[in-house]
Amino acid sequence: AQSVSQHNHHVILSEAASLELGCNYSYGGTVNLFWYVQYPGQHLQLLLKYFSGDPLVKGIKGFEAEFIKSKFSFNLRKPSVQWSDTAEYFCAVTNDYKLSFGAGTTVTVRA
Amino acid sequence: ETGVTQTPRHLVMGMTNKKSLKCEQHLGHNAMYWYKQSAKKPLELMFVYNFKEQTENNSVPSRFSPECPNSSHLFLHLHTLQPEDSALYLCASSQEEQTTTDTQYFGPGTRLTVL
């Protein structure tokens, strides 16, 4: 069965620090990859997605993610975080039309 | 506002109660989903409806009963739940189920507490 691993459960960092969240998946075939974000008290919303083409994907709010097929990874990055980036981040992968989520990473940005 | 609304936002119920969760999407989508979100666990897909037909039941106990009267509305009927069913229940929609590139749009969820 498809599985998605997010290695960091909770990340705490200061404003202006760089952020990288790891995501690995287990399926070896064609996949589509997503990062969703859930701000405190808000609904889950799409941050960015990768279907094909350039493996470096740019999303909203200055986030980007890189698909490395050989490593089965889709890590999320932001060069300089803001306090408003405090949220829970979920990696998700589709395969056989099913969307599988990782357990999420809580990011706390200190002002 | 994602175009997917859920009511109620919070629900507390006893184990013998019967209640229903409602989801409505205003995006013209044809697929709707129920997920269960428990703390520090991946979102668990429960049910999928595509064009009003149930296409997925992910081994969900029968105390959870979905209903999809039309492509815009999705219900989750609850009865004789257990305390371990306490979680955030999320509804989502997408254009169609059988398209892997579709983005799913999520509602705000219903926070369910079973006493």
PDB file of C-alpha atoms in Angstrom, chain A residues 67-105:
ATOM      1  CA  PHE A  67      10.453  16.359  -6.717  1.00  0.00           C
ATOM      2  CA  ILE A  68      13.411  13.959  -6.723  1.00  0.00           C
ATOM      3  CA  LYS A  69      12.177  10.779  -8.336  1.00  0.00           C
ATOM      4  CA  SER A  70      15.272   8.729  -7.488  1.00  0.00           C
ATOM      5  CA  LYS A  71      14.793   9.520  -3.802  1.00  0.00           C
ATOM      6  CA  PHE A  72      10.989   9.218  -3.797  1.00  0.00           C
ATOM      7  CA  SER A  73      10.957  12.622  -2.165  1.00  0.00           C
ATOM      8  CA  PHE A  74       9.020  15.860  -2.445  1.00  0.00           C
ATOM      9  CA  ASN A  75      10.500  18.228   0.108  1.00  0.00           C
ATOM     10  CA  LEU A  76       8.965  21.599   0.864  1.00  0.00           C
ATOM     11  CA  ARG A  77      11.109  24.699   1.296  1.00  0.00           C
ATOM     12  CA  LYS A  78      10.849  28.356   2.101  1.00  0.00           C
ATOM     13  CA  PRO A  79      13.972  30.530   2.281  1.00  0.00           C
ATOM     14  CA  SER A  80      12.703  32.936   4.937  1.00  0.00           C
ATOM     15  CA  VAL A  81       9.696  32.149   7.097  1.00  0.00           C
ATOM     16  CA  GLN A  82       7.313  34.571   8.704  1.00  0.00           C
ATOM     17  CA  TRP A  83       5.280  34.303  11.885  1.00  0.00           C
ATOM     18  CA  SER A  84       2.196  33.799   9.701  1.00  0.00           C
ATOM     19  CA  ASP A  85       3.671  30.549   8.375  1.00  0.00           C
ATOM     20  CA  THR A  86       2.840  28.889  11.684  1.00  0.00           C
ATOM     21  CA  ALA A  87       0.637  26.005  10.617  1.00  0.00           C
ATOM     22  CA  GLU A  88       0.457  22.284  10.048  1.00  0.00           C
ATOM     23  CA  TYR A  89       1.819  21.061   6.729  1.00  0.00           C
ATOM     24  CA  PHE A  90       0.709  17.870   5.023  1.00  0.00           C
ATOM     25  CA  CYS A  91       2.339  16.072   2.152  1.00  0.00           C
ATOM     26  CA  ALA A  92       0.001  14.008  -0.043  1.00  0.00           C
ATOM     27  CA  VAL A  93       0.441  11.659  -2.958  1.00  0.00           C
ATOM     28  CA  THR A  94      -2.056  10.288  -5.467  1.00  0.00           C
ATOM     29  CA  ASN A  95      -1.720   6.884  -6.945  1.00  0.00           C
ATOM     30  CA  ASP A  96      -4.575   4.774  -8.343  1.00  0.00           C
ATOM     31  CA  TYR A  97      -6.824   7.820  -7.845  1.00  0.00           C
ATOM     32  CA  LYS A  98      -6.404   7.708  -4.063  1.00  0.00           C
ATOM     33  CA  LEU A  99      -4.963  10.632  -2.156  1.00  0.00           C
ATOM     34  CA  SER A 100      -2.710   9.432   0.671  1.00  0.00           C
ATOM     35  CA  PHE A 101      -1.555  11.882   3.319  1.00  0.00           C
ATOM     36  CA  GLY A 102       1.411  12.018   5.617  1.00  0.00           C
ATOM     37  CA  ALA A 103       0.891  12.526   9.335  1.00  0.00           C
ATOM     38  CA  GLY A 104       1.699  16.217   9.087  1.00  0.00           C
ATOM     39  CA  THR A 105       4.409  18.507  10.418  1.00  0.00           C
TER      40      THR A 105
END
